[in-house]
PDB file of C-alpha atoms in Angstrom:
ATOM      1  CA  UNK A   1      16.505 -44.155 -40.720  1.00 88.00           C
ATOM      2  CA  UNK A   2      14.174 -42.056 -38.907  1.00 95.00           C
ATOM      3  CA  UNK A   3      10.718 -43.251 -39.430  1.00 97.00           C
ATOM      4  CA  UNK A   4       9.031 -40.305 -40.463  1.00 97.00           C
ATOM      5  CA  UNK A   5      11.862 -39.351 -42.699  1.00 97.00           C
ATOM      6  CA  UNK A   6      10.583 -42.674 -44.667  1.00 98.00           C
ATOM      7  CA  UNK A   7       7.573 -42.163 -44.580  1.00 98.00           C
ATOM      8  CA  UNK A   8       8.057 -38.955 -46.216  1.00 98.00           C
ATOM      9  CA  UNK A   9      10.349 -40.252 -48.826  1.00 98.00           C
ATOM     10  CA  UNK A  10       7.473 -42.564 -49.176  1.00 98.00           C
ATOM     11  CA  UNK A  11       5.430 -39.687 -50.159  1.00 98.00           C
ATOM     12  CA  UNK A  12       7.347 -38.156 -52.734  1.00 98.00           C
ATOM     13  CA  UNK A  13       7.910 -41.307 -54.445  1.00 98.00           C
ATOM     14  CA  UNK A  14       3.928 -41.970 -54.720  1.00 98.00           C
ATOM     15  CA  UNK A  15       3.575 -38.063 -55.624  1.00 98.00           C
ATOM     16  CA  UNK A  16       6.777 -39.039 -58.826  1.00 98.00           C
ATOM     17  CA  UNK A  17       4.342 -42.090 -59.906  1.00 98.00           C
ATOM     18  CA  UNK A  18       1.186 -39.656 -59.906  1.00 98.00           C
ATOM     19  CA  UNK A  19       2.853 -36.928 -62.021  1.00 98.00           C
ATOM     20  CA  UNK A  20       4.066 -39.439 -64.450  1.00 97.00           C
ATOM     21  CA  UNK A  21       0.245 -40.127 -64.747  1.00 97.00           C
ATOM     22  CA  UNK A  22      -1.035 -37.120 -64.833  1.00 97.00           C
ATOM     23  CA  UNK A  23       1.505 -36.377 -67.670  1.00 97.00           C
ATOM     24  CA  UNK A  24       0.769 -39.784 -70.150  1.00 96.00           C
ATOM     25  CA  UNK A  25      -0.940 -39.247 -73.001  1.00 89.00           C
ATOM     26  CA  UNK A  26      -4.939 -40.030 -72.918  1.00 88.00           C
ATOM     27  CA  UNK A  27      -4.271 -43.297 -74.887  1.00 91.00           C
ATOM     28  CA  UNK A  28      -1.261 -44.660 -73.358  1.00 96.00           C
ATOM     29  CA  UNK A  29      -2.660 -47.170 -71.322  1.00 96.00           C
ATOM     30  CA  UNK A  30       0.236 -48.966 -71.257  1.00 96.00           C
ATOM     31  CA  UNK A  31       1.965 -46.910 -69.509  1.00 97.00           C
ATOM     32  CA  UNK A  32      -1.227 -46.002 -67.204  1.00 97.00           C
ATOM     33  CA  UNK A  33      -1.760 -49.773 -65.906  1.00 97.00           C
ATOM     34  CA  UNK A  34       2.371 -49.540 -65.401  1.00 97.00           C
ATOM     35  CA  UNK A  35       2.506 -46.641 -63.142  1.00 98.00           C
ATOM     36  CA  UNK A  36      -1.012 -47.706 -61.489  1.00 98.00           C
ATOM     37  CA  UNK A  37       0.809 -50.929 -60.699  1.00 98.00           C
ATOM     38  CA  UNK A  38       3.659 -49.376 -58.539  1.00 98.00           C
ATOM     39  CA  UNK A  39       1.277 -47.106 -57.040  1.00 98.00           C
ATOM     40  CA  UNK A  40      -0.321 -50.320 -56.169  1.00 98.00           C
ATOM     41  CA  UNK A  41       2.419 -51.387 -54.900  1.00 97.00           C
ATOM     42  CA  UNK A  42       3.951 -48.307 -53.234  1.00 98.00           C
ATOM     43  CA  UNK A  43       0.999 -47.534 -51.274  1.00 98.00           C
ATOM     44  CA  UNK A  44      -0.174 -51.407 -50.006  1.00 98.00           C
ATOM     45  CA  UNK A  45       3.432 -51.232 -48.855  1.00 97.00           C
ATOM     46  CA  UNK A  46       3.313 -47.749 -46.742  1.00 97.00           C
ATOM     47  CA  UNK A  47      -0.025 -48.338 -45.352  1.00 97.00           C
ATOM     48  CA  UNK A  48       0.950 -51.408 -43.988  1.00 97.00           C
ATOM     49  CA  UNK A  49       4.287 -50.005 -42.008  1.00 97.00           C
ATOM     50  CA  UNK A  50       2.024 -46.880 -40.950  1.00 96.00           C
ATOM     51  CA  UNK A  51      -0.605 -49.278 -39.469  1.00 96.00           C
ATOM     52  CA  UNK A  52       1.122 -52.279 -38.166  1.00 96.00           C
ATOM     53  CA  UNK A  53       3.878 -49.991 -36.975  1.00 97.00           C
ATOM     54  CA  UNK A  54       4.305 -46.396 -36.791  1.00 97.00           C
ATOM     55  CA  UNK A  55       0.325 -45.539 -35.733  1.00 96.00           C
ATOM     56  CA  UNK A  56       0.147 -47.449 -32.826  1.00 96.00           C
ATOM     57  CA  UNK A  57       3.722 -46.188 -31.498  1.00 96.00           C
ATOM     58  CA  UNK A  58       2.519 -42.157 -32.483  1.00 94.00           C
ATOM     59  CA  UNK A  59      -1.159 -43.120 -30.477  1.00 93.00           C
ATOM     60  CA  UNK A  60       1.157 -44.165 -27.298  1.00 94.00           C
ATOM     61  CA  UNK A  61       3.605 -41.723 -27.777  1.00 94.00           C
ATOM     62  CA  UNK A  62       1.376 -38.748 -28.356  1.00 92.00           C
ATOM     63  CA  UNK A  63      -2.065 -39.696 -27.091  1.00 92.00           C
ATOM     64  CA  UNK A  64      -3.576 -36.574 -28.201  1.00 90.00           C
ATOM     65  CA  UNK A  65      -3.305 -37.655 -31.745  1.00 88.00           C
ATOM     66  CA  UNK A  66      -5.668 -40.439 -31.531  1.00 90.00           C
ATOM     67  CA  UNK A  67      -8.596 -39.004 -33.578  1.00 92.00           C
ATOM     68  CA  UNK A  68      -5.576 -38.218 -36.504  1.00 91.00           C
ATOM     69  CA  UNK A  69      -4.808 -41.943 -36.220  1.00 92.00           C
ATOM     70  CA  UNK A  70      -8.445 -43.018 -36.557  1.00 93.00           C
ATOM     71  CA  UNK A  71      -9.220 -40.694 -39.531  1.00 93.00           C
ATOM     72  CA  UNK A  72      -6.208 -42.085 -41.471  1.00 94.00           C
ATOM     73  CA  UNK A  73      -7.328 -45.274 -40.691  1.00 95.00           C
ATOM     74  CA  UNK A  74     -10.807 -44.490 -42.354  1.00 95.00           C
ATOM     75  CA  UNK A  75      -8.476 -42.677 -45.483  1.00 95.00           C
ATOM     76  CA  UNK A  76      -6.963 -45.854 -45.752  1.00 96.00           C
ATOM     77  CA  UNK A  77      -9.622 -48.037 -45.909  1.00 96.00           C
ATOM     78  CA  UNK A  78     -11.002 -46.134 -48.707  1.00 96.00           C
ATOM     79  CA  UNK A  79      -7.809 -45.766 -50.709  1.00 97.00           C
ATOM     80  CA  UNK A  80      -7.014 -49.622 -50.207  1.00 97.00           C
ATOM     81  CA  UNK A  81     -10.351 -50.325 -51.399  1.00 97.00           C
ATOM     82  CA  UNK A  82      -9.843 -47.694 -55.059  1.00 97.00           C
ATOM     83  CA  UNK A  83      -6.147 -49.574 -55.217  1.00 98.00           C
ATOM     84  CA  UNK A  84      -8.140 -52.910 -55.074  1.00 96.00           C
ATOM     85  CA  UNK A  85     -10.510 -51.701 -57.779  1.00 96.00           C
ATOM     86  CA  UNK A  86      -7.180 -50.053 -59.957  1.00 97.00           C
ATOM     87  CA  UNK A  87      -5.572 -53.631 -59.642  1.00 95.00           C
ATOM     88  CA  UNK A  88      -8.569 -55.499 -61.264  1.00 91.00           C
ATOM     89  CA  UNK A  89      -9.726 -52.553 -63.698  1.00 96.00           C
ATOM     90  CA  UNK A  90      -8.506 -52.499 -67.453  1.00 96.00           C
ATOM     91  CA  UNK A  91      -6.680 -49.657 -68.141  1.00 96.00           C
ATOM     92  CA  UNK A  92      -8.936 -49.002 -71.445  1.00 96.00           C
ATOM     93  CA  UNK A  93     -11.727 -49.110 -69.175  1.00 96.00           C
ATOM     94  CA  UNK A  94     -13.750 -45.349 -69.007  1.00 92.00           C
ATOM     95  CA  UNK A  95     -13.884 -45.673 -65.515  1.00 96.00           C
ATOM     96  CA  UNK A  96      -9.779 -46.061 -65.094  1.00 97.00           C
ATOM     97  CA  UNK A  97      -8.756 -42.772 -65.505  1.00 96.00           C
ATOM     98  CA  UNK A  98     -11.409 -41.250 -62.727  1.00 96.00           C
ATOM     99  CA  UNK A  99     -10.479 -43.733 -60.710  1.00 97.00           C
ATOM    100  CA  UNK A 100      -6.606 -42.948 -60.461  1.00 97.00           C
ATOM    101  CA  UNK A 101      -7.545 -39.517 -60.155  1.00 97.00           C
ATOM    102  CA  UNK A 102      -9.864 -39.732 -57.228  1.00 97.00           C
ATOM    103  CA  UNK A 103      -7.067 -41.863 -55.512  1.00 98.00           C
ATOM    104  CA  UNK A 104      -4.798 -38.957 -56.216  1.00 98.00           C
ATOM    105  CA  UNK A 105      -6.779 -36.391 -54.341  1.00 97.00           C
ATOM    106  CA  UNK A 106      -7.336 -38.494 -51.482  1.00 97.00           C
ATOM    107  CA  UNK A 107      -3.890 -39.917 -51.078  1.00 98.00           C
ATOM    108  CA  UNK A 108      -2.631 -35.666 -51.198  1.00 98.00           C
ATOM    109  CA  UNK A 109      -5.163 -34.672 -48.972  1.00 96.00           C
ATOM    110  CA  UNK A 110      -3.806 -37.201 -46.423  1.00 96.00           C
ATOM    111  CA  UNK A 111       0.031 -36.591 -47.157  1.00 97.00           C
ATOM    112  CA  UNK A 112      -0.615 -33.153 -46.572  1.00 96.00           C
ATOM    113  CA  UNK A 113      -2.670 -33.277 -43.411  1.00 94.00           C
ATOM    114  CA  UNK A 114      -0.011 -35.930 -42.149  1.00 94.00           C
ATOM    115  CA  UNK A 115       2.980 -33.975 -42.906  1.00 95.00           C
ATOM    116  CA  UNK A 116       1.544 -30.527 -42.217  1.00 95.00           C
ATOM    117  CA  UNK A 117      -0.470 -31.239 -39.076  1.00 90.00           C
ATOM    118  CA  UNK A 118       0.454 -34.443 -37.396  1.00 92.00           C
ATOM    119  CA  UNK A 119       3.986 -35.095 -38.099  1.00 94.00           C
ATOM    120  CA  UNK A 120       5.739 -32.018 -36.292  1.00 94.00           C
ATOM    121  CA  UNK A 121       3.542 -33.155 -32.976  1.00 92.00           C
ATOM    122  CA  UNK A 122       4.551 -36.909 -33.475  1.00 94.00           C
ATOM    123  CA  UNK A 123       8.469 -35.954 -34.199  1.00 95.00           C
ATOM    124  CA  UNK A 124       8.160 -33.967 -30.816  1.00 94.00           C
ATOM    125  CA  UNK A 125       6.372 -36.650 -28.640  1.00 95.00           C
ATOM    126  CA  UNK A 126       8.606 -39.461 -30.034  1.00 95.00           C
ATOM    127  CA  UNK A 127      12.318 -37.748 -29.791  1.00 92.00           C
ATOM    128  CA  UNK A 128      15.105 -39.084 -31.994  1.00 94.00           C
ATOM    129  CA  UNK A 129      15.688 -42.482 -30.839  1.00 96.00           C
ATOM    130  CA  UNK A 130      12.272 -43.893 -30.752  1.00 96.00           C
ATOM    131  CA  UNK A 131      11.804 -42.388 -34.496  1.00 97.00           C
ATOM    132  CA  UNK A 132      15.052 -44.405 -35.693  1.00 97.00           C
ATOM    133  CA  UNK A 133      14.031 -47.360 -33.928  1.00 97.00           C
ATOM    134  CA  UNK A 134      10.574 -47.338 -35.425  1.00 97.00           C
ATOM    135  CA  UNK A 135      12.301 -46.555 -39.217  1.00 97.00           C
ATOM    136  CA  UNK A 136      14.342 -49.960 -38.698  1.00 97.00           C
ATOM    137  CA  UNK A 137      11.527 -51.867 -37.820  1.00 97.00           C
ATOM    138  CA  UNK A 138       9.506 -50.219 -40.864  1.00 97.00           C
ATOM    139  CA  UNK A 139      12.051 -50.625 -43.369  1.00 97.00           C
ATOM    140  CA  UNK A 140      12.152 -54.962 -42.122  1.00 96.00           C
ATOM    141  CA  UNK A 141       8.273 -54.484 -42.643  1.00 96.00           C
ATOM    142  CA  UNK A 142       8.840 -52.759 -46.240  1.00 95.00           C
ATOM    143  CA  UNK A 143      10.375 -55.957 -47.398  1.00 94.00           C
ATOM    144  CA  UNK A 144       7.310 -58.195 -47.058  1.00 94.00           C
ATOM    145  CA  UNK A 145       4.251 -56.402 -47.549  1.00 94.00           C
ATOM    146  CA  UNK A 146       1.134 -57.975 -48.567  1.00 95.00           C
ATOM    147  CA  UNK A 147       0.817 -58.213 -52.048  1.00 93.00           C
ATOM    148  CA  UNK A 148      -3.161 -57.381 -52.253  1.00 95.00           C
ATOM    149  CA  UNK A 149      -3.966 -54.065 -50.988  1.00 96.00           C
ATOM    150  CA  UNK A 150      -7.183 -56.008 -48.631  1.00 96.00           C
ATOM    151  CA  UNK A 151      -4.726 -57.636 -46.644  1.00 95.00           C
ATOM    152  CA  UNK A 152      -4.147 -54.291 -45.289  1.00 96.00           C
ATOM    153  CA  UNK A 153      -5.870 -54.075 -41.718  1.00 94.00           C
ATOM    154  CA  UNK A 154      -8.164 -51.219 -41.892  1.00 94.00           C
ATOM    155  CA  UNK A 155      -9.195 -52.600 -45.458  1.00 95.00           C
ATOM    156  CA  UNK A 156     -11.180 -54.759 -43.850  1.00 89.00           C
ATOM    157  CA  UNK A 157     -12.703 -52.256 -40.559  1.00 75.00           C
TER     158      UNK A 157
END
């Protein structure tokens, strides 16, 4: 699989949990701290096969993306720090809802400038054979991410 194919699918698969939050009823907190965990889980995941894998190959393969690379880095630290929060935070709690929905902005606004504005340059820099390599490797990764979102690396920059 080509690696920025996954991390798109990736993508939509966070963007499925977030509707199905949006769309629960104020009091089903049930349901909340349900989706919240696989979002938990979804994202620890992808930031972990985007930073141990994929950035570093798009910074050598396309050098010119370097200060893209560092300013995801600095979106992930701060959405691996909210999912931290999320994990420990009772869905009941005033504070839950705002939370999930701050996470949701930030996590679009870095989908979209990754798909939109960094992707197409990686794609080109990489070709088609480095891009499947890099999905096999990623999709090994996938399989044993950390479970707490601070084992992340830039969690802890």
């Amino acid at each position: 699989m080509d690696g920025i194919v996954l991390l798109k699918e990736d993508h939509k698969t966070v963007e499925k949990l977030f509707k199905r939050f949006e769309k629960a009823g104020e009091s089903a907190h049930a349901e909340k701290r349900k989706i919240a965990d696989a979002v938990i889980e979804e994202l620890t995941a992808h930031t972990w096969i985007e930073e141990k894998i994929f950035y570093p190959a798009a910074r050598e393969a396309a050098p010119d993306t370097k200060d893209h690379v560092l300013e995801s880095i600095e979106e992930h630290h701060v959405v691996l720090w909210m999912l931290s929060e999320l994990k420990g935070l009772d869905p009941v709690d005033e504070r839950f809802d705002a939370k999930m929905s701050v996470l949701m902005e930030n996590v679009r606004h870095h989908v979209e400038e990754e798909e939109k504005e960094w992707f197409p340059d990686v794609r080109k820099a990489m070709g088609r054979n480095r891009l499947s390599e890099l999905g096999e490797q990623m999709v090994a990764a996938k399989k044993k991410p950390p479970a707490d979102p601070l084992a992340v690396p830039s969690a802890q920059q």
